[in-house]
Short mmCIF file of C-alpha atoms and ligand atoms in Angstrom, two decimals:
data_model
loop_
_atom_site.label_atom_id
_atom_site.label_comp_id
_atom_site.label_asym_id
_atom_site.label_seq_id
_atom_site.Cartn_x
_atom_site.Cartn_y
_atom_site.Cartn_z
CA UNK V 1 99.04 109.52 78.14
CA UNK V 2 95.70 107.84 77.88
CA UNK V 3 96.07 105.38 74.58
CA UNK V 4 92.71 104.02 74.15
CA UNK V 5 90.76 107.03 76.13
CA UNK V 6 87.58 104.80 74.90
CA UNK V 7 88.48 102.02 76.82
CA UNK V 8 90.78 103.42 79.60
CA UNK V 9 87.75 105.33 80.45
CA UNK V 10 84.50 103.91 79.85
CA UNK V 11 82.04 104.02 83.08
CA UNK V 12 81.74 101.04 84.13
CA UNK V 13 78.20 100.23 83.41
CA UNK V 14 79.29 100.26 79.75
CA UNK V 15 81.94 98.30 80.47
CA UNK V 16 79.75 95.67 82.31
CA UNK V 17 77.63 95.47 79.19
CA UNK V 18 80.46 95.30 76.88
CA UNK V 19 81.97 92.35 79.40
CA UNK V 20 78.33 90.56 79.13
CA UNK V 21 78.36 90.67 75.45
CA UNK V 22 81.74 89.20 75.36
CA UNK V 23 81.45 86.72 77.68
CA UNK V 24 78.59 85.38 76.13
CA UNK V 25 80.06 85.13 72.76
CA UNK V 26 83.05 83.23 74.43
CA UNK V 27 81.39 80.78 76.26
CA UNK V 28 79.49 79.84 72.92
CA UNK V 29 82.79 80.21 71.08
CA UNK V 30 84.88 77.87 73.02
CA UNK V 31 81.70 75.50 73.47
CA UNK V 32 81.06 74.60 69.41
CA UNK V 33 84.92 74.77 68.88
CA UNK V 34 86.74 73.36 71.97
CA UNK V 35 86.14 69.68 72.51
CA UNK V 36 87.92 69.97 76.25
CA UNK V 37 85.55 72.85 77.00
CA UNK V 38 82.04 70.94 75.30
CA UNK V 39 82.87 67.90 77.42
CA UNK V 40 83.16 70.64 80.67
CA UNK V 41 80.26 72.16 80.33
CA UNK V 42 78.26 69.43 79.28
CA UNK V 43 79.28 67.34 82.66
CA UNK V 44 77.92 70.48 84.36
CA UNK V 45 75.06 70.41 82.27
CA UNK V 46 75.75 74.19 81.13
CA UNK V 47 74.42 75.42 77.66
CA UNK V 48 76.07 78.75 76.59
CA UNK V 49 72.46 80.17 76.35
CA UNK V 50 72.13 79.80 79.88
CA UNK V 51 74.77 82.82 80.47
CA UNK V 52 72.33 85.80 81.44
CA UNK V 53 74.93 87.60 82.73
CA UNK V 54 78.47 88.45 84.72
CA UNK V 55 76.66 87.15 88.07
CA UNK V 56 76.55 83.65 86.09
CA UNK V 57 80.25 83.60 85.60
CA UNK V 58 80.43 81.90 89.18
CA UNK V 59 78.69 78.84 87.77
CA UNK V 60 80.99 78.54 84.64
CA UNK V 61 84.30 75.95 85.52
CA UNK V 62 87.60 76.55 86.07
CA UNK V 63 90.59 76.07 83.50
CA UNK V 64 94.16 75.12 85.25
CA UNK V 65 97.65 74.74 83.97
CA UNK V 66 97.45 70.88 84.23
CA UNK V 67 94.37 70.96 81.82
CA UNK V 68 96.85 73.11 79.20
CA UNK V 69 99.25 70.54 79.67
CA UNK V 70 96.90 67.43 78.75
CA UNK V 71 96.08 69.19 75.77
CA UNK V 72 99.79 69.57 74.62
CA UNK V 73 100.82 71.29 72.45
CA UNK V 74 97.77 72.48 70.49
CA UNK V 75 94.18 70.95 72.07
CA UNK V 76 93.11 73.34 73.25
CA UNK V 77 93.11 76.17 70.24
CA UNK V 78 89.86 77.35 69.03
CA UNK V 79 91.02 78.32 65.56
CA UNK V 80 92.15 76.18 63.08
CA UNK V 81 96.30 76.31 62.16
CA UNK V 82 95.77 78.66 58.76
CA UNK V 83 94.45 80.96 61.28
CA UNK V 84 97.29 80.84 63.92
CA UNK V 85 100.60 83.55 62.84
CA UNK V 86 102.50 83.22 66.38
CA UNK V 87 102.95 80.81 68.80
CA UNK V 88 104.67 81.32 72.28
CA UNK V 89 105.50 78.76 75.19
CA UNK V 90 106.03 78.96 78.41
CA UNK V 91 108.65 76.56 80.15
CA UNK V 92 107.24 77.20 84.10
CA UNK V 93 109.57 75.01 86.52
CA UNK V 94 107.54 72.01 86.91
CA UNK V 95 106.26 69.43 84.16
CA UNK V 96 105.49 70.07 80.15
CA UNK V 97 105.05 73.40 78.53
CA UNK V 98 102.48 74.64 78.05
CA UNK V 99 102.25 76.36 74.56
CA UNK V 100 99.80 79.41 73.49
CA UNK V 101 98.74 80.64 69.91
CA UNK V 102 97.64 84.02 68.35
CA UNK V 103 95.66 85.03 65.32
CA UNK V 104 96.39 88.07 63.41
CA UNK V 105 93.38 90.15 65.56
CA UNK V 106 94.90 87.99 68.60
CA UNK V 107 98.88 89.82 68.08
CA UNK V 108 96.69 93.05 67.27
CA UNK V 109 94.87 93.42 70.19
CA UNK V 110 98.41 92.48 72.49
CA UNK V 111 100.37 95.27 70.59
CA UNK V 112 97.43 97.30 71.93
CA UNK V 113 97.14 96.57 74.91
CA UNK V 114 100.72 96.92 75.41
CA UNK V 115 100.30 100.28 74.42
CA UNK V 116 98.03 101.36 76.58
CA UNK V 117 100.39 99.69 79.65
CA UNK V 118 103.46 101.81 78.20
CA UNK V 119 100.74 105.00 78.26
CA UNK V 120 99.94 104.21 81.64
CA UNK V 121 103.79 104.19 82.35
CA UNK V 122 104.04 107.91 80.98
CA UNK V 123 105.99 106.74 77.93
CA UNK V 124 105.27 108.49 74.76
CA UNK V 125 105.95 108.29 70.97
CA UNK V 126 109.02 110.45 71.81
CA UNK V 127 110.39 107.88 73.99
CA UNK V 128 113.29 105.44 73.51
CA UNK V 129 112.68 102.00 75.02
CA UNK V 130 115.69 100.07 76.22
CA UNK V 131 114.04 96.39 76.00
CA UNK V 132 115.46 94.26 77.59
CA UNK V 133 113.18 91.31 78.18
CA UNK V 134 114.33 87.90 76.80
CA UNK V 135 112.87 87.78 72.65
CA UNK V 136 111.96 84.01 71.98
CA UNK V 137 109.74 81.89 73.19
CA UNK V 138 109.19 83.96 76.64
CA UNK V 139 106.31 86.27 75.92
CA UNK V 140 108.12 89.33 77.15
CA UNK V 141 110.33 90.44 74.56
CA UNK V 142 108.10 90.30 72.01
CA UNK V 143 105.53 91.68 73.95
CA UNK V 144 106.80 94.63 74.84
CA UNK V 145 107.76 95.35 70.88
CA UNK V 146 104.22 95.52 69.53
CA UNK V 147 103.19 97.48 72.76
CA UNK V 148 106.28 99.99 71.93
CA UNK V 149 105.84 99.91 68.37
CA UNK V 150 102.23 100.49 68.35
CA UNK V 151 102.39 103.34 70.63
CA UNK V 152 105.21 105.18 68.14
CA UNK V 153 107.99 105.16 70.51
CA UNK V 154 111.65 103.65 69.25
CA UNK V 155 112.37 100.64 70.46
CA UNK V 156 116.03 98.93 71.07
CA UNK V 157 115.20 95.11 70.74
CA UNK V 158 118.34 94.24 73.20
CA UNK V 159 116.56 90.93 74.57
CA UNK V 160 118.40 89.42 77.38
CA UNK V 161 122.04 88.90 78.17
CA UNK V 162 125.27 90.94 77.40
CA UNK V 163 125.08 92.75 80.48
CA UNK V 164 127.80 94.45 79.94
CA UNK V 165 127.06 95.76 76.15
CA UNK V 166 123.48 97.01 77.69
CA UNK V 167 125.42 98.93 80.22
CA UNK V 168 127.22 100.54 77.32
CA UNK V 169 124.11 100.84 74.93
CA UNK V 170 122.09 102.20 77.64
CA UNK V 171 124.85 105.46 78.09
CA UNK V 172 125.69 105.86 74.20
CA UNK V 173 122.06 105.22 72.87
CA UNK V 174 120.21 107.45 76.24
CA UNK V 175 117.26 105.85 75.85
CA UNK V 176 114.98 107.02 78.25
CA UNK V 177 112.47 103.66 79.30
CA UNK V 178 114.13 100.47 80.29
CA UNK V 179 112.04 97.41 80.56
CA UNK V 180 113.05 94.31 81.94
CA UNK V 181 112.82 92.17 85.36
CA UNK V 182 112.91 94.26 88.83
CA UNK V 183 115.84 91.43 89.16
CA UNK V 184 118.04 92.22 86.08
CA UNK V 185 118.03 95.96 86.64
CA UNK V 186 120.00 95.30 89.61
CA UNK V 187 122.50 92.99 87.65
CA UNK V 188 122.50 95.99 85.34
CA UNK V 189 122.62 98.89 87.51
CA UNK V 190 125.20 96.77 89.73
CA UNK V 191 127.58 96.16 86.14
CA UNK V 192 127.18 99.46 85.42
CA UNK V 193 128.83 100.72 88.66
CA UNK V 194 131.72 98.08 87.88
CA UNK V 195 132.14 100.16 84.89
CA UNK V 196 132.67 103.13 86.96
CA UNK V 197 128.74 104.62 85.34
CA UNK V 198 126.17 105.66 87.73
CA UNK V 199 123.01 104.97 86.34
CA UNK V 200 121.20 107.77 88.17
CA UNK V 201 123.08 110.04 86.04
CA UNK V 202 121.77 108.33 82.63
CA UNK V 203 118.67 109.56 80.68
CA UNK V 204 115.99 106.78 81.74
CA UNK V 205 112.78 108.32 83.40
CA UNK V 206 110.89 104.95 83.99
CA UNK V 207 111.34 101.29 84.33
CA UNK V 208 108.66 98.93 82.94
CA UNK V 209 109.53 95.72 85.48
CA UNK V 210 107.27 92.50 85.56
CA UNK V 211 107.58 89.33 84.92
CA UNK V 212 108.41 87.83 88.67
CA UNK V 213 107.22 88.93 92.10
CA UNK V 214 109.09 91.94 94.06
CA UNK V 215 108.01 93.86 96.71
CA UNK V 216 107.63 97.50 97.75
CA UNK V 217 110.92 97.67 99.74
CA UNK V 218 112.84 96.09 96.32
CA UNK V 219 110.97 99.00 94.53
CA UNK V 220 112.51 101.83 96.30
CA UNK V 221 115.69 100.11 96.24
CA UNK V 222 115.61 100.43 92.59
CA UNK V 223 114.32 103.76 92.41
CA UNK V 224 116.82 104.92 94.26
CA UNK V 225 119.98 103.33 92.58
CA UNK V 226 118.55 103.69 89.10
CA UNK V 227 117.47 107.09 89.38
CA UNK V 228 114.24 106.30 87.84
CA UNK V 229 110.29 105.60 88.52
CA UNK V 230 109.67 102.01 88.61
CA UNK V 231 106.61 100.76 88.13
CA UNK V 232 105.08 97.51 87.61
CA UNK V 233 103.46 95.22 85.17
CA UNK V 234 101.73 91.92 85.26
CA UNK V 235 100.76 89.30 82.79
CA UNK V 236 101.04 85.33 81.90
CA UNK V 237 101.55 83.90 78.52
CA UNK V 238 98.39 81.19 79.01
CA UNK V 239 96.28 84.70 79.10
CA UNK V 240 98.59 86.50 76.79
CA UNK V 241 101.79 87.90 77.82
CA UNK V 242 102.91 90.83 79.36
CA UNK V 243 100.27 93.67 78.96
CA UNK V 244 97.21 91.83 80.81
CA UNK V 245 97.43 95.23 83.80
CA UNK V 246 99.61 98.14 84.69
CA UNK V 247 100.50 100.39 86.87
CA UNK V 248 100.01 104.04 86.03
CA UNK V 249 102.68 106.58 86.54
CA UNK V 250 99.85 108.78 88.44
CA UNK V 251 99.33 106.65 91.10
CA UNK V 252 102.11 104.37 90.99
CA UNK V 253 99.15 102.37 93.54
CA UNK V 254 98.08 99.11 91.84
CA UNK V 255 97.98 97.71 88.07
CA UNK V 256 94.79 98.61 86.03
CA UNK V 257 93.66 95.58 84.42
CA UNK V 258 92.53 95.74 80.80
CA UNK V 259 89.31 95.07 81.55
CA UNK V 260 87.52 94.99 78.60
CA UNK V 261 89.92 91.46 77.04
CA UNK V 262 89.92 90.21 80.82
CA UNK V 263 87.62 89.64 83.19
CA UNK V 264 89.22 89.15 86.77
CA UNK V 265 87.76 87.62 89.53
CA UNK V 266 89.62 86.89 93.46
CA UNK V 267 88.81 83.67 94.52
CA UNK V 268 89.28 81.76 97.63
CA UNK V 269 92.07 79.49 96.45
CA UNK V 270 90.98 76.67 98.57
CA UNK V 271 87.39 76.57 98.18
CA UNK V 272 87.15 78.28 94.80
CA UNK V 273 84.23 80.92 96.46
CA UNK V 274 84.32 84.07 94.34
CA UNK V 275 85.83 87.32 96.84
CA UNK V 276 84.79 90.54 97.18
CA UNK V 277 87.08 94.03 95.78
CA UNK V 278 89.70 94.43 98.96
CA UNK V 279 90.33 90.38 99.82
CA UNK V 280 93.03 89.01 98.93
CA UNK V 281 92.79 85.41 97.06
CA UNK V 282 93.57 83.85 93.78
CA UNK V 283 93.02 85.81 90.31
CA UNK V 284 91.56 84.02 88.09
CA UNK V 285 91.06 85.34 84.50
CA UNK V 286 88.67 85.01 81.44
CA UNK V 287 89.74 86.13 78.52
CA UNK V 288 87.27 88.00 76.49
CA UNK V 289 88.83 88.73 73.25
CA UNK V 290 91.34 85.49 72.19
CA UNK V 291 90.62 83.84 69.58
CA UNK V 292 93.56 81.39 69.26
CA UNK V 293 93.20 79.84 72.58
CA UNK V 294 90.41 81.96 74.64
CA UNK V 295 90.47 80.53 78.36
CA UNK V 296 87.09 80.61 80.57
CA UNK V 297 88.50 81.10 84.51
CA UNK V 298 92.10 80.65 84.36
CA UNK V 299 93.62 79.86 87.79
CA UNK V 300 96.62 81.95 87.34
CA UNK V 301 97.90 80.77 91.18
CA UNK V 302 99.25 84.56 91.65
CA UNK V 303 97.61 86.52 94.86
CA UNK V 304 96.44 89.62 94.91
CA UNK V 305 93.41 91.35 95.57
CA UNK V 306 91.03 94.37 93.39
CA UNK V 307 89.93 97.55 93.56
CA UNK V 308 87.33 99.17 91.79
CA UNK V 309 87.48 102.80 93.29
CA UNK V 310 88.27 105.46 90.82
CA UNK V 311 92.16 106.55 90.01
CA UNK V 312 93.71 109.63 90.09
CA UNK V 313 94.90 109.04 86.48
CA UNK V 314 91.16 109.26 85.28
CA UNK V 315 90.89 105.33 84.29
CA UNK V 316 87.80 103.46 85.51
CA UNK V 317 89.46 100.27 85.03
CA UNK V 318 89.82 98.00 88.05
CA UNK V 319 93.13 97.66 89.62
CA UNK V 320 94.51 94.99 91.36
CA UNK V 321 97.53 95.25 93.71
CA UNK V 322 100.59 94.24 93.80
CA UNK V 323 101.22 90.20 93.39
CA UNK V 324 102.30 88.95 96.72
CA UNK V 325 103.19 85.26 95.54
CA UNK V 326 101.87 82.27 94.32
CA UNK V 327 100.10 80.24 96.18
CA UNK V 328 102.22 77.62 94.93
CA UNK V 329 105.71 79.79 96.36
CA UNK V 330 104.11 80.24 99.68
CA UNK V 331 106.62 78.35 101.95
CA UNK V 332 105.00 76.97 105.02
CA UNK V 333 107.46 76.99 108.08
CA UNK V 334 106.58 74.78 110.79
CA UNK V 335 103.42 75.93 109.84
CA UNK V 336 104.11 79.48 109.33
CA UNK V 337 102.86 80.64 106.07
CA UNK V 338 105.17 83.13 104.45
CA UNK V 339 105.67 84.61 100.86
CA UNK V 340 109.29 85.23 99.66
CA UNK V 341 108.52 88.79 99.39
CA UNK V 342 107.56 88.95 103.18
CA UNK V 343 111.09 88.03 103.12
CA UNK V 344 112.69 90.48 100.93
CA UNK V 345 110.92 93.25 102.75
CA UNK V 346 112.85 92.57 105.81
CA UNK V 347 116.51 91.98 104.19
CA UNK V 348 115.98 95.09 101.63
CA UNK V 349 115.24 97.30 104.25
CA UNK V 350 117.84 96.14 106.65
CA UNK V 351 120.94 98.91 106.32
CA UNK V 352 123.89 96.68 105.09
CA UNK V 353 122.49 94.00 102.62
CA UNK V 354 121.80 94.00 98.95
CA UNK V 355 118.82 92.92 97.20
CA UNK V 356 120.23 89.73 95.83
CA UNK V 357 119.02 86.36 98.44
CA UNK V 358 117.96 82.72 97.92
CA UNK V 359 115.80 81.37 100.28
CA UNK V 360 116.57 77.67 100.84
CA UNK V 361 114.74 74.94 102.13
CA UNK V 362 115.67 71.99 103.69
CA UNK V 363 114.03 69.11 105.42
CA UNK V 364 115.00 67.10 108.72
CA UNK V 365 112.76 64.70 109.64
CA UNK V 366 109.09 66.03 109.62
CA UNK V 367 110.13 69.61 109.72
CA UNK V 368 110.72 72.02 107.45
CA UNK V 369 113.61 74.73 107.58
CA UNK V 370 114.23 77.98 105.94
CA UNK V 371 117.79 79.35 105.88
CA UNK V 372 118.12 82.45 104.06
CA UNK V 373 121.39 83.28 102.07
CA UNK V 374 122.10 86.96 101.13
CA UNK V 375 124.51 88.64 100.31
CA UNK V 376 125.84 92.18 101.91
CA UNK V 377 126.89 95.33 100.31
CA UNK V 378 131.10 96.11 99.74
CA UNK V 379 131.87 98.19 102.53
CA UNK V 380 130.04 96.18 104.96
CA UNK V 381 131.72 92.45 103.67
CA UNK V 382 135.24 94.15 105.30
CA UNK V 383 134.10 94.91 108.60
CA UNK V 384 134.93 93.02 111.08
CA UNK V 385 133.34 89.18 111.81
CA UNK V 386 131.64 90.32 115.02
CA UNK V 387 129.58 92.80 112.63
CA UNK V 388 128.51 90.58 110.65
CA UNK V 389 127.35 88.32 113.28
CA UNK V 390 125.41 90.99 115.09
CA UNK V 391 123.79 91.32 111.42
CA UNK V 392 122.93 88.10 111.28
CA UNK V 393 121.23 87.69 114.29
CA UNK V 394 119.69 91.36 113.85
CA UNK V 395 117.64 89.76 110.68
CA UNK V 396 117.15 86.44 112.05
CA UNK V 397 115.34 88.61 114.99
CA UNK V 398 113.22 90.59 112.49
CA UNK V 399 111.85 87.45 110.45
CA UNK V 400 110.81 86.28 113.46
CA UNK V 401 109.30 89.24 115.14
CA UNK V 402 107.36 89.89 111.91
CA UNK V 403 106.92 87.27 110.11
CA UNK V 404 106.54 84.60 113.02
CA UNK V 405 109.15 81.76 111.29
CA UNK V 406 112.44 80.92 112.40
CA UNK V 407 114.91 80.82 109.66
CA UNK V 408 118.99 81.17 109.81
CA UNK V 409 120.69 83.77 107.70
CA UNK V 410 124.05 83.13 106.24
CA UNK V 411 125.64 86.32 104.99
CA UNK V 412 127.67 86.22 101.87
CA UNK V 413 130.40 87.41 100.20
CA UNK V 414 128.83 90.35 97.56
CA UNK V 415 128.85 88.91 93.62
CA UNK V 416 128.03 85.25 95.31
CA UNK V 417 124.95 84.46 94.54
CA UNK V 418 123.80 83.26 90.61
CA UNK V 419 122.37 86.47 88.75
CA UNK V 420 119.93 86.06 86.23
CA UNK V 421 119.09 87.83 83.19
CA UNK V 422 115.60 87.63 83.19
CA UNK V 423 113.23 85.62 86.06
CA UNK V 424 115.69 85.55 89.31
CA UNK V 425 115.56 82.31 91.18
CA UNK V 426 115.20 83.21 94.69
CA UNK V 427 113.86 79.91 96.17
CA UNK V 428 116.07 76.67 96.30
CA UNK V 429 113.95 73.49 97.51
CA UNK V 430 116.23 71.16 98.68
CA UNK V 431 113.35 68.69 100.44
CA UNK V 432 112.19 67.31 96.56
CA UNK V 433 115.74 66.55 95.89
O1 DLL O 501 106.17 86.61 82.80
C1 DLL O 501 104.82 87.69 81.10
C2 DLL O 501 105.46 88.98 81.42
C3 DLL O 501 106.56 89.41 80.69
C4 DLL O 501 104.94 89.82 82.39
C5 DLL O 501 107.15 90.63 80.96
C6 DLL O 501 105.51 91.06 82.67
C7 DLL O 501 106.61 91.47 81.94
P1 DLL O 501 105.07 83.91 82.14
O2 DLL O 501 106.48 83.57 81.83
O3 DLL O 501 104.00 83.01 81.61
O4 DLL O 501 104.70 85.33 81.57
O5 DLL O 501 104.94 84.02 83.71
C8 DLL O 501 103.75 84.44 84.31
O6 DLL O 501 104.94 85.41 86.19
O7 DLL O 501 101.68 84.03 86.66
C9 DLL O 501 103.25 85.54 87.80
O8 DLL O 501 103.42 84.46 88.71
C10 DLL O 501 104.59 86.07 87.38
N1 DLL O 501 104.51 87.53 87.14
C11 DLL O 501 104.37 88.18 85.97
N2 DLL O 501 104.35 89.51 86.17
C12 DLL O 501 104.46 89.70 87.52
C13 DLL O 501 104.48 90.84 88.37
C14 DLL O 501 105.31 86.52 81.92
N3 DLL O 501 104.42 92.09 87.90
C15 DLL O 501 103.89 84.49 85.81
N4 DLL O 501 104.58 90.63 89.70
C16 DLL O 501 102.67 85.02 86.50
C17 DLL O 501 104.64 89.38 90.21
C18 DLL O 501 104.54 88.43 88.13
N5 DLL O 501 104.64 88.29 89.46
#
């Protein structure tokens, strides 16, 4: 279901010129009303009227995390407080908050564009929407509400947690969407079989999952134990929250990002050289709608790369493709670069092993080392220690043959490892301790 057909479907020389118009009403926006961005541009010697058009937006400076942070909690809004009705925060896992703000028209246009992500997902206003992303300060609960409300579809405002009353809720309610992180449906679909329910056998059609990396392997695994289609969905709370691109049902081949609030650009993360559509980089986002706190090329650190050819679904918008890290979770191995997902590829493919790992990293001397904890599936964790040897080595063999690092792999007992209820913690850096 197409939400905003208008949008969704504009070709995309009208949605250049819309972009252009936006963009230049930003940059003049954020340059009479935010002092951090007047003091930017005027070091570069930019005046807003200088913007001719999207092939300028190369020129404009970047905004980071760090700069949200020196502005804490409110420097950089564009609005005054009267103006501000919500405020969100996000905790990251380094350093300060950093803390975002929404007008009425700002909370509007999220509802909507959460909308048009649940559309893209196939869910209707006859729908039932098991939501299960934290409510709070986390933009994902919340999020997802407006979105679900907006479109006309029920939604259960379940939040986080409970695992156990979920399970139950999810059988006597049937609702027919779950959305939550790729992580916590295993924790739920894993409780559930504790319970003696099968999930496949439940009413949900689709799983909304965002909100942390996962790869294509982990997707699969869930479609196949949930006996649903998963599909994926992006977005920050600097930018927004949860809604920013989607992945439609049609194609289930890359998130369509709403183009006309965001304007995404790939950059080379180490030179800061705009890409072209296919190469992977940085995305960096400007938002062309926010009032509350509108952002000119936000380094989101997340990888990924676009593409502009035209969808199956009928949508012109862009997509981009899966997130494959952040540059900041890249783990270099004795000076191997490799992404955690890389990682869960190889164990959630490999016959014998669940989906739940922690990658740890240690240091001895100058070198870095990666040993990789997972844990295995029941019938496997009886067999016999030889077995489980042989696995080891079998997956210790495949990191290295496709990846090119050298890391140990400690099987473990299944239940082991910490689960989480909303962003799973998969990395454990044990060199800053
Ligand atoms: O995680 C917003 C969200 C809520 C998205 C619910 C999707 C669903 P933050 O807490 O600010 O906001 O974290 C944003 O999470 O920069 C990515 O690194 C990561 N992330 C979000 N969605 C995905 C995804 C929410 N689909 C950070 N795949 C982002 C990979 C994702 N990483």
């Amino acid at each position: 279901m197409i939400f905003d057909p208008e949008m969704e479907t504009r070709p995309r020389e009208d949605l250049e010129a819309l972009q252009t118009k936006r963009l230049k009403a930003l940059v003049e926006r954020v340059y009479a009303n935010v002092p951090f961005y007047r003091k930017k541009f005027d070091e570069l010697g930019i005046k807003p009227n200088d913007l001719r058009g999207l092939e300028n937006l190369k020129d404009l400076p970047f905004t980071e995390k760090q700069d949200l942070r020196n502005n804490y909690p409110f420097g950089m809004f564009a609005v005054s407080k009267e103006n501000i009705v919500r405020i969100h925060s996000s905790s990251g896992t380094t350093g300060k908050a950093t803390v975002v703000g929404y007008t009425r028209r700002d909370v509007k246009n999220w509802g909507r564009c959460m909308a048009r992500a649940l559309g893209m997902a196939g869910v209707t206003s006859q729908d039932l929407i098991h939501n299960a992303y934290g409510y709070g300060l986390f933009t994902g609960g919340l999020g997802v509400h407006y979105g679900a409300e907006e479109l006309g579809a029920a939604v259960i405002p379940v939040s986080g947690g409970g695992t156990k009353r979920q399970v139950m809720l999810l059988k006597d309610f049937g609702a027919t969407v779950i959305c939550c992180t790729p992580s916590y449906s295993l924790f739920l679909a894993e409780t559930a079989k504790d319970m003696g329910i099968d999930f496949r056998e439940l009413p949900l059609r689709v799983g909304v999952f965002g909100a942390e990396p996962w790869s294509e392997s982990m997707r699969k695994d869930i479609e196949s134990k949930l006996g649903l289609m998963a599909l994926d969905i992006y977005g920050l709370s600097e930018v927004m929250g949860p809604g920013v691109a989607m992945e439609c049902h049609t194609a289930q081949n890359g998130l369509h990002i709403m183009e006309d609030h965001f304007l995404a650009e790939i950059i080379n993360p180490e030179t800061g050289e705009q890409l072209p559509p296919g190469e992977v980089g940085e995305l960096v986002i400007t938002t062309l709608t926010k009032e509350a706190i509108p952002l000119v090329r936000y380094r989101t650190r997340d990888l990924t790369s676009l593409n502009t050819t035209p969808c199956r679904c009928g949508r012109t918008l862009a997509r981009m493709n899966r997130i494959m890290g952040r540059s900041d979770d890249m783990l270099i191995i004795r000076g191997v670069n490799v992404f955690p997902s890389q990682i869960e590829s190889i164990l959630v493919e490999t016959e014998g092993l669940s989906p739940h790992y922690q990658l740890i990293i240690k240091r001895k001397g100058a070198l870095d080392s990666l040993e990789i904890e997972v844990e295995v599936d029941e019938p496997i964790f009886s067999d016999k220690i030889k077995n489980l040897q042989l696995l080891e080595t079998k997956v210790q063999k495949n990191i290295k043959e496709f990846l090119g690092v050298t890391a140990k792999c400690k099987l473990v007992e299944p239940k082991t490892l910490e689960r989480s209820v909303g962003k799973a913690k998969r990395i454990v850096d044990l060199r800053k301790l």
